[in-house]
Short mmCIF file of C-alpha atoms in Angstrom, two decimals:
data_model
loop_
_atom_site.label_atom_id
_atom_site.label_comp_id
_atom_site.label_asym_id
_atom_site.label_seq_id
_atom_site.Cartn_x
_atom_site.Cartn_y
_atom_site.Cartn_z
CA UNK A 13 -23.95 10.20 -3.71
CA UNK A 14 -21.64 10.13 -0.88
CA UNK A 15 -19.38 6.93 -0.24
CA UNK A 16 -16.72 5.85 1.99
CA UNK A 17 -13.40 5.60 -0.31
CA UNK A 18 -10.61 3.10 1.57
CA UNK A 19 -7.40 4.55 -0.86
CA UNK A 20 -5.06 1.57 0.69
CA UNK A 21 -1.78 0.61 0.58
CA UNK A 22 -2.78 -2.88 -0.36
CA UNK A 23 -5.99 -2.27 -1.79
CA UNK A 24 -8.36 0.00 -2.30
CA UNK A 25 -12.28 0.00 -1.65
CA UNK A 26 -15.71 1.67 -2.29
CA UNK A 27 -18.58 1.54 -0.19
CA UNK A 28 -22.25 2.84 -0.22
CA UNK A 29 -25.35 2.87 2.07
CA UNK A 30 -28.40 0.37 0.86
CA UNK A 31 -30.98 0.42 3.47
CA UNK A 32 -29.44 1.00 6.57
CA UNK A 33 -26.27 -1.31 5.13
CA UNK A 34 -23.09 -1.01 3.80
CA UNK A 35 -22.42 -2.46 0.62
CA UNK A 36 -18.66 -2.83 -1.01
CA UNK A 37 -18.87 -2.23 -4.98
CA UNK A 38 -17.51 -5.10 -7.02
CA UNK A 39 -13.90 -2.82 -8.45
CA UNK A 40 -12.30 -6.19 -9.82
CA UNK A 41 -13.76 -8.88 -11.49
CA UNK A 42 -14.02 -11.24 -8.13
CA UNK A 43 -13.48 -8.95 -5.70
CA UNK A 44 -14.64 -5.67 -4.15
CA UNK A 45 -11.20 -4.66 -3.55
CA UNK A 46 -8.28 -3.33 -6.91
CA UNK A 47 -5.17 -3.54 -5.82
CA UNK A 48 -3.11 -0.34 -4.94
CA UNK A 49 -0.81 -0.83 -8.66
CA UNK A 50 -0.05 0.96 -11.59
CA UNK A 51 1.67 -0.10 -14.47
CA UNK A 52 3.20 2.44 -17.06
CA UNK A 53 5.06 1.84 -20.19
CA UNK A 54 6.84 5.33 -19.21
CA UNK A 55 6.44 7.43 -16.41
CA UNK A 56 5.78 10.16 -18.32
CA UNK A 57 2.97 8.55 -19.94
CA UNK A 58 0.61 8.56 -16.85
CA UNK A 59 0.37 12.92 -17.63
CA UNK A 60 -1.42 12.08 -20.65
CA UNK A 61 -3.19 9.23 -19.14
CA UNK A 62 -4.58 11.48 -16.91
CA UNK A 63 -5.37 14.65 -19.31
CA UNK A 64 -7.64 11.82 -21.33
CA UNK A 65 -9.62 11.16 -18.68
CA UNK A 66 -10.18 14.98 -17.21
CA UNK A 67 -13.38 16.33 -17.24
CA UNK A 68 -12.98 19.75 -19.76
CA UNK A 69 -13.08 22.25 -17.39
CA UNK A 70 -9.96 21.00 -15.70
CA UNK A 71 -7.77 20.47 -19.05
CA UNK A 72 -6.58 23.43 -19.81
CA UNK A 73 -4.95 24.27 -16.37
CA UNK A 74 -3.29 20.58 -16.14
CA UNK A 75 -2.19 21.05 -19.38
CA UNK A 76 -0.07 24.34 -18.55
CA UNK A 77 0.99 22.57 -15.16
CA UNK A 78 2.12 19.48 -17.48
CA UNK A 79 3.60 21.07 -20.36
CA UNK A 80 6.92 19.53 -19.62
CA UNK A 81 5.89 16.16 -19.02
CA UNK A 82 3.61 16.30 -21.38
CA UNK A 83 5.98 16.73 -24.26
CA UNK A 84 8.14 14.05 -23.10
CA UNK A 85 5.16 11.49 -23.31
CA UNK A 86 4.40 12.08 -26.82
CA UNK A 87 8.37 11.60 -27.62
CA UNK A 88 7.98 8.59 -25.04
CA UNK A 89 5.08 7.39 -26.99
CA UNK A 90 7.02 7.77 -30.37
CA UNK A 91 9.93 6.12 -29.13
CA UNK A 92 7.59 3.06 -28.07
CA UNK A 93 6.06 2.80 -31.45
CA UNK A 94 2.57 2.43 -29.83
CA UNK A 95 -0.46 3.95 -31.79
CA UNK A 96 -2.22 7.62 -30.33
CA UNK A 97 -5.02 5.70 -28.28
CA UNK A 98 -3.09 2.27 -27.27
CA UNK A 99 -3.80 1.52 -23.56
CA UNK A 100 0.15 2.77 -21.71
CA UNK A 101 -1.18 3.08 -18.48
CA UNK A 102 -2.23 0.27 -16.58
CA UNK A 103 -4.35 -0.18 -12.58
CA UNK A 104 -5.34 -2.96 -10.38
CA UNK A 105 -5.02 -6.15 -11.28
CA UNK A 106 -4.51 -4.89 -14.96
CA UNK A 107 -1.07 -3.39 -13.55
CA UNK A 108 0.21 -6.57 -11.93
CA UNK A 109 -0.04 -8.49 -14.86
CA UNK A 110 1.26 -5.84 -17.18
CA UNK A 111 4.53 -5.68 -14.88
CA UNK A 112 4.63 -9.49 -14.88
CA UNK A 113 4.77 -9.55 -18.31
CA UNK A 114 7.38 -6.72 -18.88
CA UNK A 115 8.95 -6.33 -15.48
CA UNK A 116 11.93 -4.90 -17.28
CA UNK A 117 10.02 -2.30 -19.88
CA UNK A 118 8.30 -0.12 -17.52
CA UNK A 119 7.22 1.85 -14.69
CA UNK A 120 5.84 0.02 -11.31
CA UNK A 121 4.33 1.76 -8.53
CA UNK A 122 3.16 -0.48 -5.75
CA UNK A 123 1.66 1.17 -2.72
CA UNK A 124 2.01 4.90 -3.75
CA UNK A 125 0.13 5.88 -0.38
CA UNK A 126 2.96 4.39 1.25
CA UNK A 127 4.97 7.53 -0.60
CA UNK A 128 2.94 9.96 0.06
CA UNK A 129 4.34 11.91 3.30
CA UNK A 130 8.01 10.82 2.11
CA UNK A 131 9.66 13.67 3.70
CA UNK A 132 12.10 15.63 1.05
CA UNK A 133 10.74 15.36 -2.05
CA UNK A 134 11.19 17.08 -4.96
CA UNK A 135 8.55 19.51 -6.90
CA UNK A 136 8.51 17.15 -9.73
CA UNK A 137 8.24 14.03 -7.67
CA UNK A 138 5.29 15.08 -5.78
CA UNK A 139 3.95 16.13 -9.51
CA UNK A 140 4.60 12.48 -9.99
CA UNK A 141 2.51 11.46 -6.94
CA UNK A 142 0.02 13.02 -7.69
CA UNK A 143 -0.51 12.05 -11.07
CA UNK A 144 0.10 8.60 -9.86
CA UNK A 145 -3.16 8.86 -7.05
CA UNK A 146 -5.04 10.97 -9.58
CA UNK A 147 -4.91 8.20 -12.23
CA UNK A 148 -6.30 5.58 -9.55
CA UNK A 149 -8.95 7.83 -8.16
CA UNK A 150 -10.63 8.55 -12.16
CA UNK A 151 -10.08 4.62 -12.70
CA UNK A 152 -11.90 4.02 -9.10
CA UNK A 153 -14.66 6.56 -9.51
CA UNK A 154 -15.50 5.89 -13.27
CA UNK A 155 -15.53 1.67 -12.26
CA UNK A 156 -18.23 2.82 -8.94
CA UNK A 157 -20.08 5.25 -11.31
CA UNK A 158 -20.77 2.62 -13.55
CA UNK A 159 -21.67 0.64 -11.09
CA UNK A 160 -24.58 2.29 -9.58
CA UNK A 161 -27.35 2.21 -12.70
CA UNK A 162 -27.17 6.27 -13.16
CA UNK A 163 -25.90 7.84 -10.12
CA UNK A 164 -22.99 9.63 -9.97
CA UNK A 165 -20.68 9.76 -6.85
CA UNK A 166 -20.01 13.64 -5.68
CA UNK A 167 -18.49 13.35 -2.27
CA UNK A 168 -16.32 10.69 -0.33
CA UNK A 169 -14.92 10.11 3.22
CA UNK A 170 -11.09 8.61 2.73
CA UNK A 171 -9.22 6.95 5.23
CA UNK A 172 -6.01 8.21 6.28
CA UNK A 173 -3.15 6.50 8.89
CA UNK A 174 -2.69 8.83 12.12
CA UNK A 175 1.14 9.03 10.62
CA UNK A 176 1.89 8.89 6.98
CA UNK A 177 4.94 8.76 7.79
CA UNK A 178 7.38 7.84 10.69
CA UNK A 179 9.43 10.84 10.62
CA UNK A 180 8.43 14.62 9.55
CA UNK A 181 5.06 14.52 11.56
CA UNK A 182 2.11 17.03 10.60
CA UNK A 183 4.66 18.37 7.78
CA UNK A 184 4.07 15.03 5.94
CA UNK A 185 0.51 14.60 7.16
CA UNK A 186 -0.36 17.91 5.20
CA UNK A 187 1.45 16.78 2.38
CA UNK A 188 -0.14 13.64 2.03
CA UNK A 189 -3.41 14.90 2.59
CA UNK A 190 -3.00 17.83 -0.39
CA UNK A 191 -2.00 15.03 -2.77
CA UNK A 192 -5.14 13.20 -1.99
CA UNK A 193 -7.15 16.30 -2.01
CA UNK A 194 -5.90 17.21 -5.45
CA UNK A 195 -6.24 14.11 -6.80
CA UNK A 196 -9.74 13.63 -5.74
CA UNK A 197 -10.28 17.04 -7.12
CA UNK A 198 -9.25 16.01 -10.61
CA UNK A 199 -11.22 12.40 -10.32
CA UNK A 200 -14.61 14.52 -10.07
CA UNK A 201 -15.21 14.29 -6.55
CA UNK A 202 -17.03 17.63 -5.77
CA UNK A 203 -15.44 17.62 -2.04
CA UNK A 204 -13.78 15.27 0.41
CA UNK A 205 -13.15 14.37 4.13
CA UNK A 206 -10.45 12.71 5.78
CA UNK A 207 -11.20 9.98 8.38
CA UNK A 208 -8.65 8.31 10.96
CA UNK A 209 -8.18 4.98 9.55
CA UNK A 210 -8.52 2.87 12.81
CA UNK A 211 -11.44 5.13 14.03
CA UNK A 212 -13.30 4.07 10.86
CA UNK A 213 -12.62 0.41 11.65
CA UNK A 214 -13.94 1.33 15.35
CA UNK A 215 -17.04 2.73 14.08
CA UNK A 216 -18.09 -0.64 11.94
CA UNK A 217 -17.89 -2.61 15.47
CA UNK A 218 -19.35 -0.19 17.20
CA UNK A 219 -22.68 -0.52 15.69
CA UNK A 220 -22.86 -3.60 17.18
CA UNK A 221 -22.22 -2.92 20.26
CA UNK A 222 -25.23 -2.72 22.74
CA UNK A 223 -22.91 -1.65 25.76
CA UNK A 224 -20.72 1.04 26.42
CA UNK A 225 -16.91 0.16 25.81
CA UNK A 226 -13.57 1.55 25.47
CA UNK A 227 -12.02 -0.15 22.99
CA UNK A 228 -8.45 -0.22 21.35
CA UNK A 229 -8.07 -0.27 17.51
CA UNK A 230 -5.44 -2.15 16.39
CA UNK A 231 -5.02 -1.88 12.37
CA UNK A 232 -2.76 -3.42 10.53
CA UNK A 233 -3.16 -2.59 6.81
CA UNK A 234 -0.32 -3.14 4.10
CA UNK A 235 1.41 -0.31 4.67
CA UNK A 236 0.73 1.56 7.93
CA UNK A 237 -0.29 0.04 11.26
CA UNK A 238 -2.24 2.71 13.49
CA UNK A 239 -3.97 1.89 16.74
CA UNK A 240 -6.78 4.22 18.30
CA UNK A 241 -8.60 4.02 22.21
CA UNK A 242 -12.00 5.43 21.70
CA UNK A 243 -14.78 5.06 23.77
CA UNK A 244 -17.64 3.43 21.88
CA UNK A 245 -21.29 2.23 22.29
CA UNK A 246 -24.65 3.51 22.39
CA UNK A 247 -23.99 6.79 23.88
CA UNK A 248 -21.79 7.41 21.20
CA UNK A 249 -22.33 6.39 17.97
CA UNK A 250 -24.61 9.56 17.06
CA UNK A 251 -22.31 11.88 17.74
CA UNK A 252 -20.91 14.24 14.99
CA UNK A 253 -18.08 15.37 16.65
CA UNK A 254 -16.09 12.36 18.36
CA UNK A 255 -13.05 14.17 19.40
CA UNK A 256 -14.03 14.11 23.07
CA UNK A 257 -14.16 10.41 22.29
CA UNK A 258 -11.04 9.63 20.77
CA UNK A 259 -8.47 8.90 23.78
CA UNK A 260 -5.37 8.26 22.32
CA UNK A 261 -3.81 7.01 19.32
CA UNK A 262 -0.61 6.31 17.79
CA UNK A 263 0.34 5.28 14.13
CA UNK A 264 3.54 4.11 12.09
CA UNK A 265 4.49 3.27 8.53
CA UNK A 266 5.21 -0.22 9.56
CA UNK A 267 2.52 -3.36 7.97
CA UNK A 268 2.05 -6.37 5.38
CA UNK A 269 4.70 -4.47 2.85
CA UNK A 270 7.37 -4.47 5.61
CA UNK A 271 6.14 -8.14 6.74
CA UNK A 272 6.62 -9.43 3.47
CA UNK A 273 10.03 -7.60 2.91
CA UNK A 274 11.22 -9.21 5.74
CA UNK A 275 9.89 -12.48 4.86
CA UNK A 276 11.68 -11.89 1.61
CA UNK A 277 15.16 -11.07 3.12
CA UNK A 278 14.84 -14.22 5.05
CA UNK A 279 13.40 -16.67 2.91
CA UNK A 280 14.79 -16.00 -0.51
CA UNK A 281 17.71 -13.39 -0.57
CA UNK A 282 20.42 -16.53 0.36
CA UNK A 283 19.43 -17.77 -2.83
CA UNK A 284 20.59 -14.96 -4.42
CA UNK A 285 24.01 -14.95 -2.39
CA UNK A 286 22.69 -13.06 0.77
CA UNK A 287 25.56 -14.54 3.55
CA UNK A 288 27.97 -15.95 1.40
CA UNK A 289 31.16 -14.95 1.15
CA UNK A 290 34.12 -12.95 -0.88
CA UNK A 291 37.78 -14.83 -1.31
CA UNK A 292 38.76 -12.50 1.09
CA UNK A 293 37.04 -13.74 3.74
CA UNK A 294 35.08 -11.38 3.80
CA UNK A 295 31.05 -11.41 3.87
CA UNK A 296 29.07 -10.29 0.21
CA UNK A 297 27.78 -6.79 1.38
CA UNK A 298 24.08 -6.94 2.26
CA UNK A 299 23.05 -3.60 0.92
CA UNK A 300 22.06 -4.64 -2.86
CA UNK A 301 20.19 -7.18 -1.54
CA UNK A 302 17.58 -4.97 1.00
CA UNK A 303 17.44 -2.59 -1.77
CA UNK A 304 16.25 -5.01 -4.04
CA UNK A 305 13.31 -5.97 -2.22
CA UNK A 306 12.58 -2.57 -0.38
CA UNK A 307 9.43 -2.00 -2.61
CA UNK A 308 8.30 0.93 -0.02
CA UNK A 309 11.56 2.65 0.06
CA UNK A 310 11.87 4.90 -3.19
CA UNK A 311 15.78 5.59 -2.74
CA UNK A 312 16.59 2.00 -2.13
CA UNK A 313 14.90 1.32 -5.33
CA UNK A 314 16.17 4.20 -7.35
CA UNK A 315 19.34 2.89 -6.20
CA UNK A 316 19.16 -0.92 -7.28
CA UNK A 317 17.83 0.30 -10.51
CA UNK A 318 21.08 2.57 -11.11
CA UNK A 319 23.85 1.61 -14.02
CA UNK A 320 26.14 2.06 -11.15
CA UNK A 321 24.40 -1.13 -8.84
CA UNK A 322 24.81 -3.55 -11.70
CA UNK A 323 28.22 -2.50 -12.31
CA UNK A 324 28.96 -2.74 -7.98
CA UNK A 325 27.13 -6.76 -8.52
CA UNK A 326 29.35 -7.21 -11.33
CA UNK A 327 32.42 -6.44 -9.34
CA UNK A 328 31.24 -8.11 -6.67
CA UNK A 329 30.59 -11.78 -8.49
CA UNK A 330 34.42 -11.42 -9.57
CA UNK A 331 35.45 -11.98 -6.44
CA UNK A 332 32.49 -14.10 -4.78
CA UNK A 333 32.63 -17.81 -3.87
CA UNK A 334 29.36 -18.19 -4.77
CA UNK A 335 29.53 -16.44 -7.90
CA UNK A 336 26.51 -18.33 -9.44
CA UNK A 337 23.91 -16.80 -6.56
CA UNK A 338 25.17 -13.36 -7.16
CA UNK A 339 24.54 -13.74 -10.85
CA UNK A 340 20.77 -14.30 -9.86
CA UNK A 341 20.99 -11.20 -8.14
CA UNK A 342 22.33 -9.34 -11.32
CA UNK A 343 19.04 -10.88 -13.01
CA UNK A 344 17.02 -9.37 -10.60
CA UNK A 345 18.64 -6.34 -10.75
CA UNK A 346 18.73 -5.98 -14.88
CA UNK A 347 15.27 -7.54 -15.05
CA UNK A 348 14.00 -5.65 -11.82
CA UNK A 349 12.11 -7.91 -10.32
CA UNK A 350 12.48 -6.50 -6.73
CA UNK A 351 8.69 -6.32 -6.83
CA UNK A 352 7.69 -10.24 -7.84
CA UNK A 353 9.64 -11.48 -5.30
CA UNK A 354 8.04 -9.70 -2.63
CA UNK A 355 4.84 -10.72 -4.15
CA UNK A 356 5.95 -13.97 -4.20
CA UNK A 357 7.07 -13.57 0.07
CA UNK A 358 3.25 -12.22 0.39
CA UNK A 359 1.37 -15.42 -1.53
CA UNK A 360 3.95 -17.31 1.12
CA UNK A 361 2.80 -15.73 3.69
CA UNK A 362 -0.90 -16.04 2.96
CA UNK A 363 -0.37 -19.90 2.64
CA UNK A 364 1.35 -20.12 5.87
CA UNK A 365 -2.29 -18.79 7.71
CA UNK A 366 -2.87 -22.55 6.31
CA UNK A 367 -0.24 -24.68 6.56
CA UNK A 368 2.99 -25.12 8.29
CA UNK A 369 5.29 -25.60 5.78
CA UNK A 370 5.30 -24.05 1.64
CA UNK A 371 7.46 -24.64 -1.58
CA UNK A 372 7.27 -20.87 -3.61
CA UNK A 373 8.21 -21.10 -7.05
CA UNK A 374 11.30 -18.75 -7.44
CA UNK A 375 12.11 -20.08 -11.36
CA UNK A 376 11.67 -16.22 -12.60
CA UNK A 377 14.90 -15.70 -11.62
CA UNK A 378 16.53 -19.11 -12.04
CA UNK A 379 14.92 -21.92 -13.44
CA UNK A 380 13.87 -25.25 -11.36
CA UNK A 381 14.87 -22.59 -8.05
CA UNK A 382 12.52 -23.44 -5.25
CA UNK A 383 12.34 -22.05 -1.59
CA UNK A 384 11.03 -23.79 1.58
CA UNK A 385 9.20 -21.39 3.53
CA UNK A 386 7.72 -22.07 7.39
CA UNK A 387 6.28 -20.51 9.99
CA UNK A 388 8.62 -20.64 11.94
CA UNK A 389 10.81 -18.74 9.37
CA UNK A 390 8.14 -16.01 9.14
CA UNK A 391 7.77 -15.82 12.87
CA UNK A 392 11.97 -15.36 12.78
CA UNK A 393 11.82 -12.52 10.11
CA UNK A 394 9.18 -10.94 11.38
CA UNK A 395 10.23 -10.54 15.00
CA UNK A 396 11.42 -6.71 14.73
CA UNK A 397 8.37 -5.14 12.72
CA UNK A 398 6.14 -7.37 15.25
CA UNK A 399 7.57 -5.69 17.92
CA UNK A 400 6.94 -2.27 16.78
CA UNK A 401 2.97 -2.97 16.24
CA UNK A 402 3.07 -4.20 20.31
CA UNK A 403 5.03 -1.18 20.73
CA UNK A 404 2.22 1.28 18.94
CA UNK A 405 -0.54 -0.53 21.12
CA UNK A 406 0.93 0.54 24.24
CA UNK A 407 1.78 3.73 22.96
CA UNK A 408 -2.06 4.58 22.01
CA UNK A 409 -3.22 2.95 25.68
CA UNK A 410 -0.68 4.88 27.43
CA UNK A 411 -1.37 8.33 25.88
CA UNK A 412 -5.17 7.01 26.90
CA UNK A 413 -4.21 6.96 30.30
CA UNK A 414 -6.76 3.53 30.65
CA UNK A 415 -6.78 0.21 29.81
CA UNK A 416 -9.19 -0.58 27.12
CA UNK A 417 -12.18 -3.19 27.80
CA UNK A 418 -11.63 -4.72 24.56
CA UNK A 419 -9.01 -5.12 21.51
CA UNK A 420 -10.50 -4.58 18.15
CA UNK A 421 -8.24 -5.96 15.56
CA UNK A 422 -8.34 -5.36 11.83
CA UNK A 423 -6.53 -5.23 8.68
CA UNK A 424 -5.62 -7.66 5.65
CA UNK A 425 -2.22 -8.52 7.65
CA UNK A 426 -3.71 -9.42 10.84
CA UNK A 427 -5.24 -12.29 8.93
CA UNK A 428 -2.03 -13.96 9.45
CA UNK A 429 -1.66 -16.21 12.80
CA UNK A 430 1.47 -15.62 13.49
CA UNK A 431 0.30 -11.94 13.59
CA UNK A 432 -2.82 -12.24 15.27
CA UNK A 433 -1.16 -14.51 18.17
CA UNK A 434 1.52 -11.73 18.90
CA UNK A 435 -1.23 -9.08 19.25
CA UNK A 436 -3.59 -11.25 21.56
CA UNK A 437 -0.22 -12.60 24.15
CA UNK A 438 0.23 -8.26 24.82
CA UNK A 439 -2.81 -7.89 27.06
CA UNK A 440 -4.04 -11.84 27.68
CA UNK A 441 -6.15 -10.18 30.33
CA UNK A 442 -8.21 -8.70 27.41
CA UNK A 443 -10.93 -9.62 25.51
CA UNK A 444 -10.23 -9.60 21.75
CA UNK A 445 -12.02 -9.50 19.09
CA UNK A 446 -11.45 -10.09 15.50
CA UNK A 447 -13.15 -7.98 12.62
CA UNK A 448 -13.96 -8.04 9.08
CA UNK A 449 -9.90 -8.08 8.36
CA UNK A 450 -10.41 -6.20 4.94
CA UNK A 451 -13.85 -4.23 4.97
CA UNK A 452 -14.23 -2.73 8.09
CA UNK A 453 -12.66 0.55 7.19
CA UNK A 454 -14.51 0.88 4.13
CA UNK A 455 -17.45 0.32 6.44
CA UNK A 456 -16.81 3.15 9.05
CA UNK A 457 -15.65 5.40 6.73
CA UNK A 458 -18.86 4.83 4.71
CA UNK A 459 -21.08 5.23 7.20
CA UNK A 460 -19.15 8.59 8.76
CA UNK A 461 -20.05 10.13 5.00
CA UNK A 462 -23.36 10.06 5.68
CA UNK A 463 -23.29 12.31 8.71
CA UNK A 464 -20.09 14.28 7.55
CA UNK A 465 -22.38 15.26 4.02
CA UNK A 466 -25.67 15.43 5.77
#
């Protein structure tokens, strides 16, 4: 069977063709979408995860490839006193609540595919990676397998940003693409094709479309905003090859992660001593504080988890007027809950597409601590990354050369108004139109493996 395979930052998604439609398989237990998690009691656990789950023809080499790691996670699992088949490795929605109820036991990867085309990484870290995506991609496959009465999925179409990363180019493109590639291998997929993210959000609209158009792309997913112009319509949509169609296109690591990091620095961080003061006059460094929160930024959170950070916080509340914030900061730091308070910034900013005003619930690091959260507040924080999505749209219609006849926007984080209103005031002139803000990349990329496997 051949499906289109969204592995998101955010989320991730499976979709097959019924009858001419698209249908999204039901991955969590109200929802077609499992969040991009994973939860491990050690890191060195996911190896074995992973060599459980293999099919037997692949055992033997990942066991020589592992050796190393894999003799670590049986001292790991002694160490942990758990029993030779308790559950260590946890995805989805399974993972979330796993880290919320040890935040400071384990090992929490949110948004791996936001690491992927990190530039300088090390052997063993992309070892890591790999493990990490391979781990998802068996839980994925073996919850869509069962999900299809017999059937067995052999081939998938996954979507891929135009940039993995901001910096190192096609050097990080490559590498991001192998990891998937691998991992896919190892989940059972007999062979897989890569699909431009936004270009598989254009391809849902365009099969409604009963008009030539060119249309710009604008997709802003959780970790990775890309915009495409591609000419679209009935003269188009049979096509195999679309290259002649694809106009222009532009991509950055920049979406709802970075929106809700900012949110986070701006909301909540002041409560933890953010722009308060030494005796010396002098203002509390803002460093810990960024790396704290910066969820997507695997040095800044090596960093803050270092002996050497909570010994720098420590110094720091000796000589702090506000001595009491900063030792909320040292609780985040020991109990490493960088993660739930950006989670906490995204369920803000999810309420906000509601309401004006919201109270979050901050008493995980202090108890009683509340912050007020508005709009206008998100609006503030979000000003910079805001500006770079207007910036990619122009990019992509410049390198068109044309000015498209209408804006396609998609993506979880477009949801937001505040978002949506700064992407419509770029081209007023424009007609706009709003898309399935989670699904339509499943979609396109679903029905694109059907002609790619043909």
């Amino acid at each position: 069977m051949f499906v289109g395979f969204d592995y998101g930052s955010a989320n991730c998604a499976v979709g097959i063709m019924e009858q001419g439609q698209v249908r999204l398989l039901p991955l969590s237990k109200d929802s077609n979408y499992l969040v991009s998690t994973l939860y491990a009691l050690d890191r060195d656990l996911i190896c074995e995860a992973v060599l459980q789950q293999l099919s037997q023809d692949k055992k033997a080499q990942y066991s020589k490839l592992r050796a190393a790691q894999l003799s670590r996670a049986r001292h790991a699992r002694r160490e942990l006193d758990l029993d030779p088949d308790e559950q260590a490795v946890f995805v989805g929605e399974q993972a979330v609540q796993a880290y919320l109820d040890m935040p400071e036991e384990g090992f929490y990867v949110r948004s791996p595919k936001s690491f992927l085309g990190a530039t300088g990484l090390r052997v063993d870290q992309v070892a890591l990676f790999e493990d990490i995506v391979t781990m998802m991609m068996l839980h994925i496959k073996q919850l869509a397998d069962g999900l299809l009465n017999g059937a067995q999925i052999t081939h998938a179409v996954i979507g891929r940003p135009v940039n993995f990363q901001g910096i190192g180019g096609e050097e990080s493109n490559r590498q991001a693409e192998d990891i998937l590639r691998l991992a896919a291998s190892r989940a059972g997929f007999e062979d897989v094709a890569f699909l431009f993210e936004p270009l598989a959000a254009g391809m849902d609209f365009e099969a409604s479309l009963n008009s030539d158009k060119t249309v710009l792309v604008v997709d802003v997913g959780g970790g990775t905003t890309d915009c495409s112009v591609v000419n679209m319509g009935p003269a188009h949509i049979d096509k195999v090859d679309r290259s002649e169609d694809f106009l222009g296109h532009s991509g950055q690591r920049i979406g709802g992660n970075d929106l809700d990091i900012a949110l986070s620095m701006k909301a909540f961080m002041h409560h933890l001593g953010l722009g308060s003061m030494m005796v010396n006059g002098l203002p509390v460094p803002s460093k810990p504080f960024w790396n704290a929160v910066a969820v997507n930024d695997i040095s800044a959170q090596r960093e803050f988890a270092t002996l050497s950070s909570s010994n720098m916080i420590k110094e720091l509340i000796k000589d702090a007027e506000r001595a009491d914030l900063l030792n909320r900061l040292l609780k985040v730091q020991r109990d490493q809950l960088g993660y739930r308070i950006v989670r906490s910034a995204e369920s803000a900013k999810i309420a906000l597409s509601e309401q004006d005003e919201i109270s979050m619930a901050l008493d995980y690091i202090c108890p009683a601590l509340h912050a007020e959260v508005s709009t206008q507040m998100f609006i503030d924080a979000i000003a910079q990354p805001v500006a770079q999505i207007q910036a990619l749209m122009a990019q992509a219609i410049d390198e068109a050369g044309q000015l498209p006849d209408i804006i396609y926007v998609t993506g979880g984080t477009a949801k937001s108004p505040a978002i949506y209103n700064k992407i419509a005031a770029i081209y007023p002139e424009i007609e706009i139109v709003v898309g399935d803000h989670f699904g339509s990349v499943t979609a396109g990329l679903t029905r694109w493996s059907q002609r790619v496997f043909n």
